[in-house]
Amino acid sequence: MKGLNMDRRKLSQIDEELGSSDVEALCFLCLDVLNRKRLEGIKHARELFLRLEEKGLLDNQTFILHLLRTIQRFDLVRFLDTENQRVVETDSCPLLSKYRVMLYKIYEDMTEENLEKLKFLLKENLPRRLMEKSRTALDVFSELEKAELLSQTNVDGLLEYLLRFDQKLASLVRDYKDGAQLNLHCSMNDKQVCVGGICAGRQSLPALLPQKPVLSIPETENYFGGMTIVSDAQPITKPCSPPDEAEFYALVHEPRGLCVVISNEKFTGPELGLRRGTRKDEETLEALFTKFGFKVVLHRDLTAQAMREEVNTLGQRNFINEDALVVCVLSHGDQGCVFGTDEKKVSLKELTLPFTGIQAPTLTGKPKLFFIQACQGKEFQKGALPCPPKPAQEKVQTQLEEDSGPVYGETVPSDADFLIGMATVEECKSFRHVVTGSIYIQKLCEMLEKSAESTEPDDILSILTRVNKEVSKGNYMGQKQMPQPKYTLTKKLVLTFVKENMN
């Protein structure tokens, strides 16, 4: 294989093609093969190449190719005329540290917002001046390594912090941990291993070594700091609970998020009637979510196609500076769908699909709430009445209408962080008062407001359970209504009033 000592012209050209961020990344990736001091002050790739040459790492093209492939400079890989040459790597002796490649991937995928979150969380572990000086995640990782708070064998603290705000980044660390433990077990082969004073050969390893050790650290304890030391024979019987913040969705931006209300009142076809009372639902939703700190956008009387276009456009929006999305659809409906004003169907899946992690990456890890006021079929929800309706109720009952239409599908998305609050269960009707608004939306807003006014607000699922109870107690045109929440939330969501919006 031709040595790179014979290709100095190419190295010089590669140096010209690499920007400062590329050089910074290459230096970080080389921290396991070069002394940190030898890498300090390097501004140009040619300086790094000289250091690598001194260590004999440029005797062939393998190492430099692996570096370029890792930072995804495939144009330079092709430039070296080695496109058909495979980089040889084994699990036992990788060309680049899997630990460092893992950190580089985190750096690549980390947004500016998440970098600021990480630096904020680390303020008690590292001096403020170091965090202010750190421009990138690579700088942060380097400072953690200098302080001996991060290493190939100690990534638990980093994992705990990433779990607070980005599950995908945390999965990179978790995958590395699992792979490192597997390699540790495999590398022991037939060596004798002693655990807690008990020695065993290779066959006994699975029983003696935990496959996935769990590290739990209380909120007040330094995540990267000191370790509790116990004897090999002394188990930790009371693991600490994870921090409370990790259990709740963060609502910190102004505005908190976007609340979109699609309200269909007037239908152009012969089958679906005027939805009197929907204006009251609009007013109630707008007033409530404004107090929650959301920007409220109202769309009235949309056709099926217009509804699709609206949610698709909304899904392409940048939500990086918002914490949540709320979509309220007030219309006639059938099983698994709602109707546009042209009496054509829009499936609930069409409403949620534009906001999955793949379609709307800036909403990943953030709660997406859908409240659907519409019938889901033609059946009435039956119930046992304790006594006959009183005559005084007749007038009220005649002002109730159904949000029904001609029925069909599954609505809960498979992706995380969705909640779909349905006014009724599948195949059944929901009811709307022509003056005071729909039963479900009004009771939902009432319960949300009561919780927000409480000294100890409830999470959204507890509130929806209360809504179920309150709505199901009612008697509507001699029938019952049973709401149904469906969710894939991964944390608790607590909605509270923003002070400036309470007046």
Coordinates of C-alpha atoms in Angstrom, one line a residue:
M1 CA 0.0 0.0 0.0
K2 CA 1.4 3.4 -0.9
G3 CA 2.3 5.4 2.1
L4 CA 1.1 8.9 2.7
N5 CA 4.6 10.2 2.9
M6 CA 4.6 9.9 -0.9
D7 CA 1.3 11.9 -1.1
R8 CA 2.2 15.2 0.6
R9 CA 0.7 17.1 -2.3
K10 CA -2.6 15.4 -1.6
L11 CA -2.3 16.1 2.1
S12 CA -1.7 19.7 1.3
Q13 CA -4.8 19.9 -0.8
I14 CA -6.9 18.1 1.8
D15 CA -5.6 20.7 4.3
E16 CA -7.0 23.5 2.1
E17 CA -10.4 21.8 1.8
L18 CA -10.9 21.3 5.6
G19 CA -12.5 24.1 7.5
S20 CA -11.8 25.1 11.1
S21 CA -14.8 23.0 12.4
D22 CA -13.5 20.0 10.5
V23 CA -10.1 20.4 12.0
E24 CA -11.6 20.8 15.5
A25 CA -13.5 17.5 14.9
L26 CA -10.5 15.6 13.7
C27 CA -8.4 16.8 16.7
F28 CA -11.2 15.6 19.0
L29 CA -11.3 12.2 17.3
C30 CA -7.5 11.8 17.7
L31 CA -7.5 12.4 21.5
D32 CA -7.1 8.7 22.1
V33 CA -4.0 8.4 19.9
L34 CA -2.3 11.7 20.6
N35 CA -1.5 13.5 23.8
R36 CA -4.0 16.3 24.6
K37 CA -1.2 18.8 24.8
R38 CA 0.1 17.8 21.4
L39 CA -3.3 18.7 20.0
E40 CA -3.7 22.1 21.7
G41 CA -3.3 25.1 19.4
I42 CA -3.8 23.2 16.2
K43 CA -5.6 25.4 13.7
H44 CA -4.8 23.7 10.4
A45 CA -5.1 20.1 9.3
R46 CA -1.4 20.1 8.1
E47 CA -0.3 20.5 11.7
L48 CA -2.4 17.5 12.8
F49 CA -1.0 15.5 9.9
L50 CA 2.6 16.2 11.2
R51 CA 1.6 14.9 14.7
L52 CA 0.0 11.8 13.2
E53 CA 3.1 11.2 11.1
E54 CA 5.3 11.3 14.1
K55 CA 3.2 8.5 15.7
G56 CA 3.4 6.4 12.5
L57 CA -0.3 6.7 11.9
L58 CA 0.2 7.9 8.3
D59 CA 2.3 5.0 7.2
N60 CA -0.8 3.9 5.2
Q61 CA -4.0 5.5 4.3
T62 CA -6.3 3.5 6.7
F63 CA -6.3 5.9 9.6
I64 CA -6.8 9.1 7.7
L65 CA -9.6 7.5 5.7
H66 CA -11.4 6.5 8.8
L67 CA -11.1 10.0 10.1
L68 CA -12.5 11.5 6.9
R69 CA -15.3 9.0 6.8
T70 CA -16.3 9.7 10.4
I71 CA -16.7 13.4 9.7
Q72 CA -18.5 12.5 6.4
R73 CA -16.0 14.1 4.0
F74 CA -16.5 11.5 1.4
D75 CA -15.4 13.9 -1.3
L76 CA -11.9 13.8 0.2
V77 CA -12.1 10.0 0.6
R78 CA -12.6 9.8 -3.1
F79 CA -9.8 12.3 -3.7
L80 CA -7.3 9.9 -2.1
D81 CA -8.1 7.4 -4.9
T82 CA -9.0 4.7 -2.4
E83 CA -12.7 4.5 -3.0
N84 CA -12.5 0.7 -3.4
Q85 CA -10.3 0.1 -0.4
R86 CA -12.2 -0.9 2.7
V87 CA -11.2 0.4 6.1
V88 CA -10.3 -2.6 8.2
E89 CA -11.7 -2.6 11.7
T90 CA -12.4 -5.3 14.2
D91 CA -14.3 -5.1 17.5
S92 CA -11.1 -6.0 19.4
C93 CA -8.9 -3.3 17.9
P94 CA -10.9 -0.4 16.2
L95 CA -9.0 2.3 14.3
L96 CA -10.9 5.0 16.1
S97 CA -12.3 4.7 19.6
K98 CA -16.0 3.9 19.6
Y99 CA -16.3 6.1 22.6
R100 CA -15.0 9.1 20.8
V101 CA -17.0 8.3 17.6
M102 CA -20.1 8.2 19.9
L103 CA -19.3 11.6 21.3
Y104 CA -18.8 13.0 17.8
K105 CA -22.2 11.7 16.7
I106 CA -23.8 13.4 19.6
Y107 CA -22.0 16.6 18.7
E108 CA -23.2 16.3 15.1
D109 CA -26.9 15.8 16.1
M110 CA -27.0 18.3 18.9
T111 CA -29.0 21.5 18.2
E112 CA -27.9 24.9 19.5
E113 CA -30.9 24.8 21.9
N114 CA -29.9 21.4 23.3
L115 CA -26.3 22.5 23.7
E116 CA -27.5 25.4 25.8
K117 CA -29.6 23.0 27.9
L118 CA -26.6 20.8 28.5
K119 CA -24.4 23.7 29.5
F120 CA -27.1 24.9 31.9
L121 CA -27.4 21.5 33.5
L122 CA -23.6 21.4 34.0
K123 CA -23.2 24.7 35.7
E124 CA -22.9 23.1 39.1
N125 CA -20.2 20.6 37.8
L126 CA -18.0 22.9 35.8
P127 CA -16.9 26.5 36.3
R128 CA -19.1 29.1 34.5
R129 CA -16.1 30.5 32.6
L130 CA -15.5 27.1 31.0
M131 CA -19.1 26.7 29.9
E132 CA -19.1 30.2 28.5
K133 CA -15.9 29.5 26.6
S134 CA -17.3 26.2 25.2
R135 CA -18.7 27.0 21.7
T136 CA -19.6 23.4 20.7
A137 CA -20.5 20.1 22.3
L138 CA -16.9 18.9 21.6
D139 CA -15.6 21.7 23.8
V140 CA -18.0 20.7 26.6
F141 CA -16.9 17.0 26.3
S142 CA -13.2 18.0 26.4
E143 CA -13.8 20.0 29.6
L144 CA -15.6 17.1 31.2
E145 CA -12.7 14.8 30.3
K146 CA -10.2 17.2 31.7
A147 CA -12.1 17.3 35.0
E148 CA -12.3 13.4 34.9
L149 CA -16.1 13.6 34.8
L150 CA -16.3 11.7 31.5
S151 CA -14.3 8.9 30.1
Q152 CA -14.6 5.6 28.1
T153 CA -15.6 3.8 31.3
N154 CA -17.7 6.6 32.8
V155 CA -20.6 7.9 30.6
D156 CA -23.4 7.5 33.1
G157 CA -23.5 11.2 34.0
L158 CA -23.7 12.2 30.4
L159 CA -26.5 9.7 29.8
E160 CA -28.5 11.0 32.8
Y161 CA -28.3 14.6 31.5
L162 CA -29.2 13.7 27.9
L163 CA -32.2 11.8 29.1
R164 CA -33.6 15.1 30.4
F165 CA -34.0 16.7 27.0
D166 CA -33.2 14.4 24.1
Q167 CA -34.0 10.7 24.0
K168 CA -32.3 10.2 20.7
L169 CA -28.9 11.5 21.9
A170 CA -29.3 9.5 25.1
S171 CA -29.8 6.4 23.0
L172 CA -26.3 6.9 21.4
V173 CA -24.8 6.7 24.9
R174 CA -26.9 3.8 25.9
D175 CA -25.9 1.8 22.8
Y176 CA -22.3 2.6 23.5
K177 CA -22.6 1.4 27.1
D178 CA -24.3 -1.8 26.0
G179 CA -21.7 -2.5 23.4
A180 CA -18.8 -1.7 25.8
Q181 CA -20.2 -4.2 28.4
L182 CA -20.7 -6.8 25.7
N183 CA -17.1 -6.4 24.6
L184 CA -15.9 -6.6 28.2
H185 CA -17.6 -9.9 28.6
C186 CA -16.3 -11.3 25.3
S187 CA -12.7 -10.1 25.9
M188 CA -12.5 -12.1 29.1
N189 CA -12.9 -15.3 27.1
D190 CA -11.7 -18.2 29.3
K191 CA -10.1 -16.0 32.0
Q192 CA -11.1 -16.6 35.5
V193 CA -13.2 -13.8 37.0
C194 CA -13.8 -13.1 40.6
V195 CA -16.9 -11.2 41.8
G196 CA -17.5 -10.6 45.5
G197 CA -14.8 -13.2 46.4
I198 CA -16.4 -15.9 44.2
C199 CA -14.3 -17.0 41.2
A200 CA -15.6 -18.6 38.1
G201 CA -14.7 -19.3 34.5
R202 CA -16.2 -18.2 31.3
Q203 CA -19.4 -20.3 31.6
S204 CA -20.4 -18.7 34.8
L205 CA -20.1 -15.0 33.7
P206 CA -23.7 -14.3 32.8
A207 CA -24.8 -15.3 36.3
L208 CA -22.1 -13.3 38.0
L209 CA -21.9 -10.1 36.0
P210 CA -25.0 -7.9 35.5
Q211 CA -25.9 -7.4 31.9
K212 CA -27.2 -3.8 32.3
P213 CA -26.2 -2.1 35.6
V214 CA -28.6 0.7 36.5
L215 CA -27.3 3.9 37.9
S216 CA -29.8 6.1 39.8
I217 CA -28.6 9.5 41.2
P218 CA -30.8 11.9 43.2
E219 CA -31.4 15.4 42.0
T220 CA -29.2 17.1 44.6
E221 CA -26.2 14.8 43.9
N222 CA -23.4 15.6 41.4
Y223 CA -24.2 13.4 38.4
F224 CA -20.6 13.3 37.2
G225 CA -19.0 13.6 40.6
G226 CA -18.1 11.3 43.5
M227 CA -19.0 7.6 43.6
T228 CA -20.4 5.8 46.6
I229 CA -17.9 3.1 47.5
V230 CA -19.2 -0.2 49.0
S231 CA -17.6 -3.6 49.4
D232 CA -18.0 -6.2 46.7
A233 CA -20.3 -8.2 49.0
Q234 CA -22.5 -5.2 50.0
P235 CA -25.4 -4.5 47.6
I236 CA -27.0 -1.1 47.3
T237 CA -30.4 -1.9 48.5
K238 CA -32.0 1.5 48.2
P239 CA -31.2 3.1 44.8
C240 CA -31.9 6.8 44.6
S241 CA -34.8 8.0 42.5
P242 CA -34.1 9.9 39.2
P243 CA -34.6 13.7 39.3
D244 CA -38.2 14.9 39.2
E245 CA -37.4 17.2 36.2
A246 CA -36.9 14.1 34.0
E247 CA -40.6 13.1 34.6
F248 CA -42.1 16.3 33.2
Y249 CA -42.2 18.0 29.9
A250 CA -40.4 21.4 30.0
L251 CA -42.6 24.4 29.3
V252 CA -40.2 27.4 29.4
H253 CA -40.4 29.2 26.1
E254 CA -42.5 32.3 25.4
P255 CA -44.9 31.6 23.9
R256 CA -45.2 28.1 25.4
G257 CA -46.4 26.7 22.1
L258 CA -49.0 26.9 19.4
C259 CA -52.7 26.1 19.8
V260 CA -54.5 25.7 16.4
V261 CA -58.3 25.5 16.4
I262 CA -60.1 24.2 13.4
S263 CA -63.8 25.0 13.8
N264 CA -66.3 23.8 11.1
E265 CA -69.7 25.3 11.6
K266 CA -71.3 25.6 8.1
F267 CA -71.4 22.6 5.8
T268 CA -72.2 22.9 2.1
G269 CA -73.6 19.5 1.5
P270 CA -77.1 18.1 2.1
E271 CA -76.3 15.6 4.9
L272 CA -74.5 17.5 7.6
G273 CA -76.2 20.4 9.5
L274 CA -75.1 23.6 11.0
R275 CA -73.0 23.1 14.1
R276 CA -74.5 25.8 16.4
G277 CA -72.6 26.4 19.6
T278 CA -69.1 25.8 18.1
R279 CA -68.4 29.6 18.4
K280 CA -68.6 29.2 22.2
D281 CA -66.1 26.4 22.0
E282 CA -63.8 28.6 20.0
E283 CA -64.0 31.4 22.6
T284 CA -63.4 29.1 25.5
L285 CA -60.4 27.4 24.0
E286 CA -58.8 30.7 22.9
A287 CA -59.2 32.3 26.3
L288 CA -57.9 29.2 28.2
F289 CA -54.8 28.5 26.0
T290 CA -53.9 32.2 25.9
K291 CA -53.7 32.1 29.7
F292 CA -51.5 29.0 29.4
G293 CA -49.1 31.1 27.4
F294 CA -49.9 29.6 23.9
K295 CA -50.3 31.5 20.7
V296 CA -53.8 30.7 19.5
V297 CA -54.6 30.5 15.7
L298 CA -58.2 29.9 14.6
H299 CA -59.3 28.5 11.2
R300 CA -63.1 28.5 10.4
D301 CA -65.0 26.3 7.9
L302 CA -62.3 24.4 6.1
T303 CA -62.9 21.8 3.4
A304 CA -61.3 18.4 3.8
Q305 CA -58.5 19.4 1.5
A306 CA -58.0 22.7 3.2
M307 CA -57.7 20.8 6.5
R308 CA -55.0 18.5 5.1
E309 CA -53.1 21.5 3.6
E310 CA -53.3 23.4 6.9
V311 CA -51.8 20.5 9.0
N312 CA -49.2 19.7 6.4
T313 CA -48.0 23.3 6.3
L314 CA -48.1 23.4 10.1
G315 CA -45.9 20.2 10.3
Q316 CA -43.2 22.0 8.3
R317 CA -43.0 24.8 10.8
N318 CA -40.0 25.3 12.9
F319 CA -41.0 24.6 16.6
I320 CA -37.5 24.9 18.0
N321 CA -38.5 27.9 20.2
E322 CA -41.8 26.3 21.4
D323 CA -42.4 23.6 23.9
A324 CA -45.7 22.0 22.7
L325 CA -48.4 21.9 20.0
V326 CA -52.1 21.8 20.6
V327 CA -54.6 21.1 17.8
C328 CA -58.3 21.3 18.4
V329 CA -60.7 20.0 15.7
L330 CA -64.4 20.9 16.1
S331 CA -66.5 19.3 13.4
H332 CA -68.9 16.5 12.5
G333 CA -67.2 13.1 12.4
D334 CA -67.4 9.4 12.0
Q335 CA -65.3 6.5 13.3
G336 CA -61.6 7.4 12.8
C337 CA -62.3 10.6 10.9
V338 CA -63.7 14.1 10.9
F339 CA -65.5 16.0 8.1
G340 CA -64.5 19.1 6.1
T341 CA -67.3 21.6 5.3
D342 CA -67.6 19.8 1.9
E343 CA -68.7 16.7 3.8
K344 CA -65.5 14.8 2.8
K345 CA -63.6 12.8 5.3
V346 CA -60.2 13.5 6.9
S347 CA -58.8 10.6 8.8
L348 CA -57.4 11.2 12.3
K349 CA -54.1 9.7 11.1
E350 CA -53.9 12.4 8.4
L351 CA -54.2 15.0 11.1
T352 CA -51.4 13.5 13.3
L353 CA -48.9 12.2 10.7
P354 CA -47.4 15.6 9.8
F355 CA -46.2 15.9 13.4
T356 CA -44.3 12.7 14.0
G357 CA -40.6 12.8 14.8
I358 CA -39.7 12.0 11.2
Q359 CA -42.0 14.6 9.7
A360 CA -41.5 17.4 12.3
P361 CA -38.1 16.9 13.9
T362 CA -38.3 20.2 15.9
L363 CA -41.3 18.7 17.8
T364 CA -39.4 15.5 18.7
G365 CA -39.6 14.9 22.5
K366 CA -42.3 17.6 22.8
P367 CA -46.0 17.0 23.7
K368 CA -48.5 17.1 20.8
L369 CA -52.1 17.3 22.0
F370 CA -55.1 16.8 19.8
F371 CA -58.6 17.4 21.1
I372 CA -61.3 16.1 18.7
Q373 CA -64.9 17.3 19.2
A374 CA -66.8 15.1 16.8
C375 CA -68.9 12.0 16.7
Q376 CA -67.1 8.7 16.1
G377 CA -70.1 6.7 14.8
K378 CA -73.9 6.5 14.8
E379 CA -74.5 4.5 18.0
F380 CA -75.7 6.0 21.3
Q381 CA -73.8 5.3 24.5
K382 CA -76.2 3.5 26.8
G383 CA -76.4 4.0 30.5
A384 CA -78.6 3.1 33.5
L385 CA -80.5 6.1 34.7
P386 CA -81.2 6.2 38.5
C387 CA -84.5 8.0 37.9
P388 CA -86.6 9.3 35.0
P389 CA -85.7 12.7 33.5
K390 CA -87.5 15.6 35.1
P391 CA -89.9 17.7 33.0
A392 CA -87.8 20.7 33.7
Q393 CA -85.0 19.1 31.8
E394 CA -87.0 18.9 28.5
K395 CA -86.0 22.4 27.3
V396 CA -82.3 21.9 27.9
Q397 CA -82.3 18.5 26.3
T398 CA -83.8 19.8 23.1
Q399 CA -80.9 22.2 22.7
L400 CA -78.5 19.3 22.4
E401 CA -77.3 18.1 19.0
E402 CA -75.1 15.4 17.7
D403 CA -71.8 15.9 15.9
S404 CA -72.3 12.8 13.8
G405 CA -72.0 11.9 10.2
P406 CA -72.1 8.8 7.9
V407 CA -68.2 5.6 10.3
Y408 CA -64.1 3.6 10.2
G409 CA -59.9 3.3 11.7
E410 CA -57.3 3.4 14.4
T411 CA -56.2 6.8 15.7
V412 CA -53.4 6.5 18.2
P413 CA -50.0 7.2 16.4
S414 CA -47.2 4.8 17.1
D415 CA -44.7 7.6 17.6
A416 CA -44.1 9.1 21.1
D417 CA -45.4 12.2 22.8
F418 CA -48.9 12.3 21.3
L419 CA -52.1 12.7 23.1
I420 CA -55.5 12.4 21.4
G421 CA -58.5 13.4 23.5
M422 CA -61.6 12.1 21.8
A423 CA -65.0 13.5 22.8
T424 CA -66.5 10.0 22.6
V425 CA -65.5 6.3 22.2
E426 CA -65.5 4.7 18.8
E427 CA -68.9 4.0 17.0
C428 CA -70.7 6.5 19.3
K429 CA -72.1 10.0 19.2
S430 CA -71.0 13.1 21.0
F431 CA -73.2 16.0 22.0
R432 CA -73.1 19.8 21.7
H433 CA -75.3 22.4 23.3
V434 CA -76.4 25.0 20.7
V435 CA -75.7 27.9 23.1
T436 CA -73.1 26.9 25.7
G437 CA -70.9 24.7 23.4
S438 CA -70.0 21.1 23.2
I439 CA -70.2 18.9 26.3
Y440 CA -66.6 17.6 26.0
I441 CA -64.8 20.8 25.1
Q442 CA -66.5 22.8 27.8
K443 CA -65.9 20.2 30.5
L444 CA -62.3 19.8 29.3
C445 CA -61.6 23.5 29.6
E446 CA -63.3 23.7 33.0
M447 CA -61.2 20.9 34.4
L448 CA -58.0 22.3 32.9
E449 CA -58.7 25.8 34.4
K450 CA -59.5 24.3 37.8
S451 CA -56.3 22.4 37.9
A452 CA -54.2 25.5 36.8
E453 CA -55.8 27.5 39.6
S454 CA -55.0 24.9 42.2
T455 CA -51.9 25.2 44.4
E456 CA -50.9 21.7 43.2
P457 CA -51.9 21.4 39.5
D458 CA -52.5 17.9 38.1
D459 CA -50.9 16.4 35.0
I460 CA -53.0 16.2 31.8
L461 CA -53.8 12.5 32.1
S462 CA -55.2 13.0 35.6
I463 CA -57.3 15.8 34.3
L464 CA -58.6 13.8 31.4
T465 CA -59.6 11.0 33.8
R466 CA -61.7 13.6 35.7
V467 CA -63.2 14.8 32.4
N468 CA -64.2 11.3 31.7
K469 CA -65.9 11.0 35.0
E470 CA -67.8 14.3 34.8
V471 CA -69.0 13.9 31.2
S472 CA -70.1 10.3 31.8
K473 CA -72.3 11.4 34.7
G474 CA -74.5 13.5 32.4
N475 CA -77.7 12.7 30.6
Y476 CA -77.9 14.0 27.0
M477 CA -81.1 13.5 25.1
G478 CA -81.7 10.4 27.3
Q479 CA -78.3 9.0 26.3
K480 CA -74.7 9.0 27.7
Q481 CA -71.4 10.2 26.4
M482 CA -68.0 8.6 27.3
P483 CA -64.8 10.5 26.2
Q484 CA -61.7 8.6 25.4
P485 CA -58.1 9.8 25.7
K486 CA -55.4 7.9 23.7
Y487 CA -51.8 8.7 24.3
T488 CA -48.1 7.9 23.8
L489 CA -46.8 10.5 26.2
T490 CA -43.5 9.7 27.8
K491 CA -43.6 12.3 30.6
K492 CA -46.1 14.1 32.7
L493 CA -47.5 17.3 31.3
V494 CA -48.7 20.1 33.7
L495 CA -50.3 23.2 32.2
T496 CA -50.2 26.3 34.4
F497 CA -51.2 29.9 33.8
V498 CA -48.6 32.4 32.6
K499 CA -48.9 35.4 34.9
E500 CA -49.0 38.1 32.3
N501 CA -51.9 36.3 30.5
M502 CA -54.1 35.9 33.5
N503 CA -55.7 39.3 33.4

